PDB file of C-alpha atoms and ligand atoms in Angstrom:
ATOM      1  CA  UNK A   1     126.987 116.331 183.299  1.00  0.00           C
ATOM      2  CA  UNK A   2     128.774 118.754 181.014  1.00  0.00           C
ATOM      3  CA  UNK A   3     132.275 120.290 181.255  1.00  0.00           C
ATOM      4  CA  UNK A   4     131.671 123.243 178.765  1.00  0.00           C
ATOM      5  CA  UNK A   5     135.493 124.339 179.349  1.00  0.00           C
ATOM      6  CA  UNK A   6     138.052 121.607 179.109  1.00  0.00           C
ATOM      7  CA  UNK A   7     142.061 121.744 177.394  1.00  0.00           C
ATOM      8  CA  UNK A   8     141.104 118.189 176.421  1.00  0.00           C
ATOM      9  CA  UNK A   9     142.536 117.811 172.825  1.00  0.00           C
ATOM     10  CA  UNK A  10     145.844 117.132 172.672  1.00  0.00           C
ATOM     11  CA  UNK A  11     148.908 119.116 171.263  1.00  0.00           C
ATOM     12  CA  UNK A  12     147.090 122.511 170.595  1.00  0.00           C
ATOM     13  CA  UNK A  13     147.631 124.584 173.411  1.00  0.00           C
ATOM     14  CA  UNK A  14     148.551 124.192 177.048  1.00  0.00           C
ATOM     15  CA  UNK A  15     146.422 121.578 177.406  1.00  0.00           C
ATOM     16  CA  UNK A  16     146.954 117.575 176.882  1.00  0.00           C
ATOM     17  CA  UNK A  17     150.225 117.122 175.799  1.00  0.00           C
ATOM     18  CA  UNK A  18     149.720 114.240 173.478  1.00  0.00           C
ATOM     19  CA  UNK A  19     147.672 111.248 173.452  1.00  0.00           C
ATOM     20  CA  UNK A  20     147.991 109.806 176.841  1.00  0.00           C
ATOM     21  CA  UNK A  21     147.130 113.208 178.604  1.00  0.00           C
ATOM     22  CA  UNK A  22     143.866 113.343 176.589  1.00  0.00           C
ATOM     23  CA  UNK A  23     143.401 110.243 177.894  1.00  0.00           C
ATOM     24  CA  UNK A  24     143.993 110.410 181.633  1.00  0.00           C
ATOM     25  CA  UNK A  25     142.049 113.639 181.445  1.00  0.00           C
ATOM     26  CA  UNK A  26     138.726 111.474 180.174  1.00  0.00           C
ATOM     27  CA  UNK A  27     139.067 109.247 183.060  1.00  0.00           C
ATOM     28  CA  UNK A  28     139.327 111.850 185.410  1.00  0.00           C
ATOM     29  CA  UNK A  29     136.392 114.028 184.081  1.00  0.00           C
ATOM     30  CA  UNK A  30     134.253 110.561 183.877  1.00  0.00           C
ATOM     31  CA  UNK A  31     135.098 109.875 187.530  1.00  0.00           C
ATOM     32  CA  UNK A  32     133.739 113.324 188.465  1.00  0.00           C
ATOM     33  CA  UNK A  33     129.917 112.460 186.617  1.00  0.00           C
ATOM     34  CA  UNK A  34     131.315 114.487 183.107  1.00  0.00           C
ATOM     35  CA  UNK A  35     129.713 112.238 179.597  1.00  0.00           C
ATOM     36  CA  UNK A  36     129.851 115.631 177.708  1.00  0.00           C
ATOM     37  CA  UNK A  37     132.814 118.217 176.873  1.00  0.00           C
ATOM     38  CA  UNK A  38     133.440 120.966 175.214  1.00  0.00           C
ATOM     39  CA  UNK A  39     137.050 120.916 174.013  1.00  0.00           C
ATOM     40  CA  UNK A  40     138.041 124.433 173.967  1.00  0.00           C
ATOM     41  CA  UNK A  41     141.403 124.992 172.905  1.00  0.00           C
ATOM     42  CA  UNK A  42     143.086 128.448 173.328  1.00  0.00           C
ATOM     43  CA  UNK A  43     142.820 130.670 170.511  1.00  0.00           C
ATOM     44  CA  UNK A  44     144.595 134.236 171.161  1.00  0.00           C
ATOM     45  CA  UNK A  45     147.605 134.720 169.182  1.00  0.00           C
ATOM     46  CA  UNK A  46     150.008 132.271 170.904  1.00  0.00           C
ATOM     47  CA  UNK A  47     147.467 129.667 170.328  1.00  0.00           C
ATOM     48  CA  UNK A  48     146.079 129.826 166.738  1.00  0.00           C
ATOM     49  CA  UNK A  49     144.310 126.570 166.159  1.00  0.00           C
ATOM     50  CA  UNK A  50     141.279 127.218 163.659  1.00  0.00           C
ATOM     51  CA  UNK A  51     137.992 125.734 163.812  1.00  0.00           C
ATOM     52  CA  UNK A  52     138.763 122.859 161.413  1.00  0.00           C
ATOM     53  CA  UNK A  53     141.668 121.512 163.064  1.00  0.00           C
ATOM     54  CA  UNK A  54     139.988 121.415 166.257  1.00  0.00           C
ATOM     55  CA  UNK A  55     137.231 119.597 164.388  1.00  0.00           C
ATOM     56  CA  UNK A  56     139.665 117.786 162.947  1.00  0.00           C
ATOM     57  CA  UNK A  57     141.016 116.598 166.735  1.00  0.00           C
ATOM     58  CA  UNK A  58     138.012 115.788 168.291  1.00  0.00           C
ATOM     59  CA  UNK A  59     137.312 113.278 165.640  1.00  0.00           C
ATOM     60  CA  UNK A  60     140.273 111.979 166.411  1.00  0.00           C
ATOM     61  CA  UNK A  61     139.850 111.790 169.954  1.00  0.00           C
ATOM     62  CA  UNK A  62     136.665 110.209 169.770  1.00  0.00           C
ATOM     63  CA  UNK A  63     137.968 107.037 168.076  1.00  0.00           C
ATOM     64  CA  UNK A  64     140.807 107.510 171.258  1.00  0.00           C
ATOM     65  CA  UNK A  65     137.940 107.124 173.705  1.00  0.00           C
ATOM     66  CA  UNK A  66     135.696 104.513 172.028  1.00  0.00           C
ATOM     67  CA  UNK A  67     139.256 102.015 171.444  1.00  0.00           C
ATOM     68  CA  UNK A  68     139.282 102.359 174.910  1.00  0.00           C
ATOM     69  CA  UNK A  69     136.189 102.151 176.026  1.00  0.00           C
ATOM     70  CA  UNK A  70     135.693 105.679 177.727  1.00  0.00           C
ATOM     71  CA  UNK A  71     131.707 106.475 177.199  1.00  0.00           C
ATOM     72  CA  UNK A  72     132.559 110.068 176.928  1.00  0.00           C
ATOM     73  CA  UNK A  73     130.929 112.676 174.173  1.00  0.00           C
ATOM     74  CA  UNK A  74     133.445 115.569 172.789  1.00  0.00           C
ATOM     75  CA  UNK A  75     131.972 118.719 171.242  1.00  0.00           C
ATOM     76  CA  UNK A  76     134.182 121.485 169.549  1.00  0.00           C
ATOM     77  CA  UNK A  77     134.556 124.792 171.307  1.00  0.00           C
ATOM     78  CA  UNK A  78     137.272 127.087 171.673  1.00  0.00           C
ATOM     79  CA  UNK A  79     138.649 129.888 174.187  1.00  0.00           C
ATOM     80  CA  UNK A  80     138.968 132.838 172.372  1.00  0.00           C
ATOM     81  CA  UNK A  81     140.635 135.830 173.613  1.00  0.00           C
ATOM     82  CA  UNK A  82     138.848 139.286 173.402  1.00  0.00           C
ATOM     83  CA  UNK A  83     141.676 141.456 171.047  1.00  0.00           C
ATOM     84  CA  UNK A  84     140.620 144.262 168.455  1.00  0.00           C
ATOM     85  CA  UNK A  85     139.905 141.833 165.942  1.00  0.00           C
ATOM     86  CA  UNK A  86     137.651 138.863 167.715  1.00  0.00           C
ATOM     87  CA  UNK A  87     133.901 140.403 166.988  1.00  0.00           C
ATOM     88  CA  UNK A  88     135.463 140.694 163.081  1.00  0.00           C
ATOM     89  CA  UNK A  89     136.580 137.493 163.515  1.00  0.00           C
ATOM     90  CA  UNK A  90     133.059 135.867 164.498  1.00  0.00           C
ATOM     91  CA  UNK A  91     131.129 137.736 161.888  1.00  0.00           C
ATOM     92  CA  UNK A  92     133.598 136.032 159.304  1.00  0.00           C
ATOM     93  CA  UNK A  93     133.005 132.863 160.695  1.00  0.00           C
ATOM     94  CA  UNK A  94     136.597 132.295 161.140  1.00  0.00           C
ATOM     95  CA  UNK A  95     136.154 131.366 164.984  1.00  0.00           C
ATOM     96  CA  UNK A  96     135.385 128.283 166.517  1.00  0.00           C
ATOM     97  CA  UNK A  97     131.526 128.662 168.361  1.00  0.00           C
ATOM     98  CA  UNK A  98     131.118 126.673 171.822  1.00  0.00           C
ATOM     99  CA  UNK A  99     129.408 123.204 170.971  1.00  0.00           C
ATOM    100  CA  UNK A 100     128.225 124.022 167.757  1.00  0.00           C
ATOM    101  CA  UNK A 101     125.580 126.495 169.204  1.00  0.00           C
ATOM    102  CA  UNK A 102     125.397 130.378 168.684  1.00  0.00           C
ATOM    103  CA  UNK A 103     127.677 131.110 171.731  1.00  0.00           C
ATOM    104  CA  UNK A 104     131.671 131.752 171.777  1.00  0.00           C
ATOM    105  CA  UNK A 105     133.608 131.549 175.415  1.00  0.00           C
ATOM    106  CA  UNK A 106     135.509 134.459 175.662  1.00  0.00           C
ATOM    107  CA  UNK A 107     138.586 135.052 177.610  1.00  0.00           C
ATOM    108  CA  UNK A 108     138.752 139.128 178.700  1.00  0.00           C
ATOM    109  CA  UNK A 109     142.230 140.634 178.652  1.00  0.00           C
ATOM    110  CA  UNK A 110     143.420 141.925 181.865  1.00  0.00           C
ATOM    111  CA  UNK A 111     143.295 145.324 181.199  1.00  0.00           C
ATOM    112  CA  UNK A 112     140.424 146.822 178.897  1.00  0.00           C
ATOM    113  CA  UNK A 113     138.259 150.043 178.808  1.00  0.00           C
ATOM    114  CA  UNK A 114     134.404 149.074 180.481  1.00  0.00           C
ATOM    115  CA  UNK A 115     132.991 150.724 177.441  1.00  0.00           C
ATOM    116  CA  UNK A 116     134.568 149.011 174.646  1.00  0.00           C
ATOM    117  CA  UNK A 117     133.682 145.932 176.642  1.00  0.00           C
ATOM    118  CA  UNK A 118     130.183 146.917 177.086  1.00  0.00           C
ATOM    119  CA  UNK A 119     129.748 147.733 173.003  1.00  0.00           C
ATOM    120  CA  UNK A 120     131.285 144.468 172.037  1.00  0.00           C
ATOM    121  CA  UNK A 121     128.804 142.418 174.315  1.00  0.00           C
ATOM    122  CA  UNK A 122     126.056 144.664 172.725  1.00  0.00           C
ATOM    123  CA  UNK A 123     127.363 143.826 169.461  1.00  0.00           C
ATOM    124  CA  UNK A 124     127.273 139.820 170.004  1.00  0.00           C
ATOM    125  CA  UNK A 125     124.051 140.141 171.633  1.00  0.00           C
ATOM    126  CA  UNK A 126     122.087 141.560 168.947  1.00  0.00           C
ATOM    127  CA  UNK A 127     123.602 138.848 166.563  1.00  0.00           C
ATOM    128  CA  UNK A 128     121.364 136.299 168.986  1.00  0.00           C
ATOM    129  CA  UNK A 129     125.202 135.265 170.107  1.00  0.00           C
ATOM    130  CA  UNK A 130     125.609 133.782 173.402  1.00  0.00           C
ATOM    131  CA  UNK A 131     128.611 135.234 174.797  1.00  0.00           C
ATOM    132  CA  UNK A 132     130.353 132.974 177.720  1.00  0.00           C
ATOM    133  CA  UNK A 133     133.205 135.212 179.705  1.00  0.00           C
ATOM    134  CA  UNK A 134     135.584 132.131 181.339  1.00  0.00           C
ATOM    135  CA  UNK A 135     136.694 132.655 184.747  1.00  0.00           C
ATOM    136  CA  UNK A 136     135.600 136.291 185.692  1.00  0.00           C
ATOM    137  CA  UNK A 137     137.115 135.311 189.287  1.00  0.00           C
ATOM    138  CA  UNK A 138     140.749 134.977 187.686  1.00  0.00           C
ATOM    139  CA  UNK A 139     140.449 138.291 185.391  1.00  0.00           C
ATOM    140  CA  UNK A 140     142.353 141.479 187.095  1.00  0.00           C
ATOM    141  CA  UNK A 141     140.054 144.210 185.271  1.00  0.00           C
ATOM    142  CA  UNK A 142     136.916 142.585 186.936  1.00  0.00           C
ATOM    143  CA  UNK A 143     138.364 141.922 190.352  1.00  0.00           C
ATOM    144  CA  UNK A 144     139.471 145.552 190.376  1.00  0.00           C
ATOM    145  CA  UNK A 145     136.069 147.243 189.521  1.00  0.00           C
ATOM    146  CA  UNK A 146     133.474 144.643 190.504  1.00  0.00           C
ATOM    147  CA  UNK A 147     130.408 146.451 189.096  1.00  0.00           C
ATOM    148  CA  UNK A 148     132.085 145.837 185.583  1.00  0.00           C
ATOM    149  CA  UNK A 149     130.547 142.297 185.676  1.00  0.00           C
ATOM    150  CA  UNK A 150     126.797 143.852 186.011  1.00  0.00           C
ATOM    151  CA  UNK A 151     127.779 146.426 183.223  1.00  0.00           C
ATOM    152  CA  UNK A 152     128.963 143.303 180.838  1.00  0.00           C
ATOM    153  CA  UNK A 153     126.194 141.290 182.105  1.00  0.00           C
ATOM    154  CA  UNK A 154     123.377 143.880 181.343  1.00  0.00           C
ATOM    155  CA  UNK A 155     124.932 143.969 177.896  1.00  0.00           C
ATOM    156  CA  UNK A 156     124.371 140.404 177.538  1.00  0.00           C
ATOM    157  CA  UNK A 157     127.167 138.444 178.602  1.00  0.00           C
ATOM    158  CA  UNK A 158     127.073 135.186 181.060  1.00  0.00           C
ATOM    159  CA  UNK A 159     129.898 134.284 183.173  1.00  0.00           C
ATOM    160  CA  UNK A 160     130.981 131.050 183.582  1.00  0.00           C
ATOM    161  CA  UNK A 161     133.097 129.994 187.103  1.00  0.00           C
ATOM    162  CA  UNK A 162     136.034 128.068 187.134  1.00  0.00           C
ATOM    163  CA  UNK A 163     135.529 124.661 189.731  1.00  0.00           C
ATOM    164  CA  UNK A 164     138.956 124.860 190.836  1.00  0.00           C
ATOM    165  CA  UNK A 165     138.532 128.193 192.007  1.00  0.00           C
ATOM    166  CA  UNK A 166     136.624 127.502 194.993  1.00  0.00           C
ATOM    167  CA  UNK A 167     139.330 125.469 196.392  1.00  0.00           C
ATOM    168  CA  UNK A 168     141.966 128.190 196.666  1.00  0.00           C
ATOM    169  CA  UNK A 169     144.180 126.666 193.744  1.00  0.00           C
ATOM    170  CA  UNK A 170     144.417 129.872 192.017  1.00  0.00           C
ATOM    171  CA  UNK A 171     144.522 131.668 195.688  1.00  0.00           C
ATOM    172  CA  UNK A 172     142.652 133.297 198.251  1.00  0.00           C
ATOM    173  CA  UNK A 173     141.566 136.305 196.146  1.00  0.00           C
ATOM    174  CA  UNK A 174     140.212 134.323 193.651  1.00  0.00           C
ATOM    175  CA  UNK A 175     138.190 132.091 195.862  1.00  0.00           C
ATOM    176  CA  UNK A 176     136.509 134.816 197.796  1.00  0.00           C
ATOM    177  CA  UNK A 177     136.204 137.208 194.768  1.00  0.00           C
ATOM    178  CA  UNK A 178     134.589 133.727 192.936  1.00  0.00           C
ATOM    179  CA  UNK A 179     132.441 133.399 196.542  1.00  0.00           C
ATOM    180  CA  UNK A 180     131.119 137.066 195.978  1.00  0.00           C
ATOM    181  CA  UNK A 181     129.889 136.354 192.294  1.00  0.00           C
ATOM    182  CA  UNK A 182     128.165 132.942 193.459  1.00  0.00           C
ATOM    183  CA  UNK A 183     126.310 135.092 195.944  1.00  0.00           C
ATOM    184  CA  UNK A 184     125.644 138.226 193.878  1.00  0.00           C
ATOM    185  CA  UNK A 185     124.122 135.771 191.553  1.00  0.00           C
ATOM    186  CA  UNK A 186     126.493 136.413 188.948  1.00  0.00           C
ATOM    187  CA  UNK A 187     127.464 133.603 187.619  1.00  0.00           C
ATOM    188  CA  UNK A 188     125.465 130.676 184.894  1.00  0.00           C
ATOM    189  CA  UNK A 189     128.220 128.259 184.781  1.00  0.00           C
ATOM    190  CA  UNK A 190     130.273 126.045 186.388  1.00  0.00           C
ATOM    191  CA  UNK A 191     133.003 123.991 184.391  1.00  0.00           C
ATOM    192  CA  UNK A 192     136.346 122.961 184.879  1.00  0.00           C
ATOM    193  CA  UNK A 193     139.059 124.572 182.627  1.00  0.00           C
ATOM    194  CA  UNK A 194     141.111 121.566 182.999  1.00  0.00           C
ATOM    195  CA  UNK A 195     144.589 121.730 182.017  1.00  0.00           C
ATOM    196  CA  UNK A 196     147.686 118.929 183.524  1.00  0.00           C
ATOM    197  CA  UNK A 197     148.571 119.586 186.935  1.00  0.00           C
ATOM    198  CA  UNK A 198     144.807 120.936 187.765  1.00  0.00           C
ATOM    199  CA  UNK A 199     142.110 119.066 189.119  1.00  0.00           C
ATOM    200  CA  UNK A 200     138.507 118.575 187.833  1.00  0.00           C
ATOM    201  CA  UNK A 201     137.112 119.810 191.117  1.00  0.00           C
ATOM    202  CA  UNK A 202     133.252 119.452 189.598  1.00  0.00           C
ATOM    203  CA  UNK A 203     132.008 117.918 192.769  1.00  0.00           C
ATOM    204  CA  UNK A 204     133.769 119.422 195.193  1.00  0.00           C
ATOM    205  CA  UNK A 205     132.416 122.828 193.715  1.00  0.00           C
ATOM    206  CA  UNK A 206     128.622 121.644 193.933  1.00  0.00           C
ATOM    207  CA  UNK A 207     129.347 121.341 197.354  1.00  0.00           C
ATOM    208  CA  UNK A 208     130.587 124.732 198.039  1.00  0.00           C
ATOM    209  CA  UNK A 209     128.063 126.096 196.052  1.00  0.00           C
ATOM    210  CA  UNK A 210     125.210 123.973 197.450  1.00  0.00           C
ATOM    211  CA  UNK A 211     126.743 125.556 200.951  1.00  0.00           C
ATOM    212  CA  UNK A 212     126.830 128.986 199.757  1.00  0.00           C
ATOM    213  CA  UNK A 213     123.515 128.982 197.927  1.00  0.00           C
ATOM    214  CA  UNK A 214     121.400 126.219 198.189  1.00  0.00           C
ATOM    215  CA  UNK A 215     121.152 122.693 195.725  1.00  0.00           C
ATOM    216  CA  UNK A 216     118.905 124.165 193.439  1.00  0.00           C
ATOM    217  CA  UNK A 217     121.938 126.879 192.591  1.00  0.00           C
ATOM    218  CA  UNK A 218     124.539 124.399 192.422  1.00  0.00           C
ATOM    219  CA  UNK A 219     122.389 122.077 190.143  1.00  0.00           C
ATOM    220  CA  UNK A 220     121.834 125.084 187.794  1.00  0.00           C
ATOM    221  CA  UNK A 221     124.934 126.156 187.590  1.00  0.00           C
ATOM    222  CA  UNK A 222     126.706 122.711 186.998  1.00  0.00           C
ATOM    223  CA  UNK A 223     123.564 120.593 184.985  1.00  0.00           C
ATOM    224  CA  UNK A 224     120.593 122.377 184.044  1.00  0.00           C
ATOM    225  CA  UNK A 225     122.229 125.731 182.679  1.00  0.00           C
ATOM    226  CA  UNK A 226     125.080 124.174 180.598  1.00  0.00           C
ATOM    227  CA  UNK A 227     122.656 121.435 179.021  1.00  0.00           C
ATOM    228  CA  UNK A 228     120.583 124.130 178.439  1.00  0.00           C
ATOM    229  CA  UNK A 229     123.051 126.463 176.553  1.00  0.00           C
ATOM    230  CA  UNK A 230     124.007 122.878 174.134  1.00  0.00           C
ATOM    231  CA  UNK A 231     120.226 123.342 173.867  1.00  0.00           C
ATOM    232  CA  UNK A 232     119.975 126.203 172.871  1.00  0.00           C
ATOM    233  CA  UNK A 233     117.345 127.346 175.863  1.00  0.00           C
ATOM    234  CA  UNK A 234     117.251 129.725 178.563  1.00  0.00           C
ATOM    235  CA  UNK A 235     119.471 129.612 181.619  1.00  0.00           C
ATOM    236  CA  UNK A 236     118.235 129.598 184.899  1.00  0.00           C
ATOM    237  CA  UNK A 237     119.307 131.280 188.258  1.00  0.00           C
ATOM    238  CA  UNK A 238     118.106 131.495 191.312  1.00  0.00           C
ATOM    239  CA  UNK A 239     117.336 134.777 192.756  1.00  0.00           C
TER     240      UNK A 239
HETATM  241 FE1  LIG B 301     140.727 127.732 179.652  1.00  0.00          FE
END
């Protein structure tokens, strides 16, 4: 399985601390079924980690993982916040793309006029970019006008769930407002977002998910869709 969202490298972010949390993070994301993740660091002003030095990391952790035997592939990504300057950015080449394919995750800011949003995704879309929103359940602007995520979506954009969600750790709102997207058939991905102190929550969400929409959903949503995006093919859904 893949884990296309994952604070994996360590010392970049708000992620793995050092070493030892990269680490105990591979053995947890191996215990869930994970052998492929994208390590997407934040990137939004606090953050600042360019695409080499998370290139730079993941070569390091993969020596980390095969001294100690962990069979587990790491891909460079980022989590790059939407700001005035991110679709400038991209067309410079100056951001890090999600697993080396023609597709950025994108984290929306809380607050943010529906047509600037809209233009951007147009923007990305006719550059053949593949633009991932993280967590739409978590972002206020969405959860306050619901039909923004069909507006973004018709303009190109794929959402991608956080696991965790559907457990209630980031709250009741979340989960049901994640629950609605599921069954609005709004949603392509499942990963994990894992950060210390969170859990993977991979197969715990499949179940949910299988509950709320059937196996062939939950089987999109967590295998076929992200290998397909690494891919570079079509997603599927089930309508
Ligand atoms: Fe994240």
């Amino acid at each position: 399985m893949v884990d296309l969202h994952c604070h994996i490298l360590p010392g970049l972010d708000d992620g793995a601390a050092d070493d030892a949390g990269t680490l105990k993070m591979a053995e947890e994301l191996l215990a869930e079924g994970v052998d492929t993740v994208v390590a997407t660091p934040h990137v939004n002003g606090v953050y600042t980690c360019d695409a080499a030095t998370i290139q730079g990391k993941v070569g390091h952790c993969q020596e980390l993982f095969a001294d100690h035997g962990l069979p587990l592939r790491l891909l460079p990504g980022g989590e790059i916040a939407m700001n005035g300057d991110t679709l400038a950015l991209w067309r410079r080449g100056a951001l890090p793309s999600l697993g080396g394919v023609q597709a950025l995750l994108l984290e929306l800011p809380p607050h943010f006029p529906a047509e600037r949003g809209r233009r951007l995704l147009e923007e990305w879309s006719a550059m053949g970019t593949v633009v991932v929103i993280a967590h739409p359940e978590r972002n206020p602007a969405l959860m306050r006008d619901p039909k923004l995520v069909e507006t973004l979506r018709y303009a190109g954009a794929r959402f991608q769930l956080t696991a965790s969600s559907l457990d209630g750790q980031f709250g009741l709102a979340v989960r049901d407002f994640a629950e609605s997207l599921l069954r609005r058939r709004m949603v392509e991905y499942v990963a994990s977002d894992l950060h210390p102190g969170r859990s993977v929550s991979l197969k715990k969400a499949s179940k949910r998910i299988k509950k709320l929409c059937g196996q062939e959903m939950a089987d999109n949503l967590l295998q076929h869709n992200p290998n397909a995006l690494l891919a570079g093919e079509t997603c599927r859904l089930v309508c």
